[in-house]
Amino acid sequence: MDFIARIEQERNSSADITAKTQSIYNELLRRSRCLGTGNFKSISSDDIASLFDLYDERFFDGRCRRVLGDAPLSFRLSKRMTQAAGKATRLRHRDRLTKQIRTEYEIAVSTTLLFQTFHDIDRPIVMSGIECRDRLEALQRIFEHELVHLIEFLLWEQSSCSARRFQSIANRFFCHTEHTHQLITPRERALTKFGVKPGSRVSFRLDGQHYVGVVNRITKRATVLVEDARGVKYTDGKRYTKFYVPLGQLKRLET
Ligand SMILES: [Zn+2]
């Protein structure tokens, strides 16, 4: 069967999928110089590259690599992704010397979300409809999702996880029943641990000074706007200075 037909039709039994993903879990721990355990504390982009090789070999008989040919595929860990758990991209650009169009692919994984999950907030973590017991299982679900994006890019140039074709592939190969993650985002953690959300009035100390302001945005840290006559004018007509404050240093004020 050619690769497209296989991707469109093949259905793996759930017992088969569990056995394969479990074997990948064990093999990745064995190969990795970083991970060590299911709730690993450090990870390298080599681990994502290993995941690609293992999934390609055990689910697709190495066909993904073959379809890629000599198109570059790179793997990246991102601290800045604070909402999306992963991201697969297809990039096309014209080579300046040869004038030929080159296509490159990248899979990125958010370490911020991974490390905040299975950390200090205890609730079930369901990824793509599957409950995960530790960080490595969550990483596998993220990777499977991005791998389906990559396969769609390779075969059809376009990919969308809200579309039926994506969801069918993700279900037949990986038992995914949803296309969203429930990792703990900085926003959820800020609310659960510190009672702070965008719009909250907060106080904090910085260099011995005491400030009061309003939380504007939460990513890795909170962006807090403090009223300041020398600050920048905002749409509400007032002037503010912006501070980036670690969440643990914020005190919530009653409004
Ligand atoms: Zn997606």
Tab-separated table of C-alpha atoms and ligand atoms in Angstrom, residues 145-146 149 161 166 179, ligand 1:
chain	number	residue	atom	x	y	z
A	145	HIS	CA	-0.224	15.336	17.603
A	146	GLU	CA	2.645	17.243	15.966
A	149	HIS	CA	0.602	17.650	11.466
A	161	CYS	CA	-6.174	19.738	13.665
A	166	PHE	CA	-6.448	15.185	10.946
A	179	HIS	CA	-7.306	17.584	19.612
B	1	ZN	ZN	-2.687	21.018	16.218
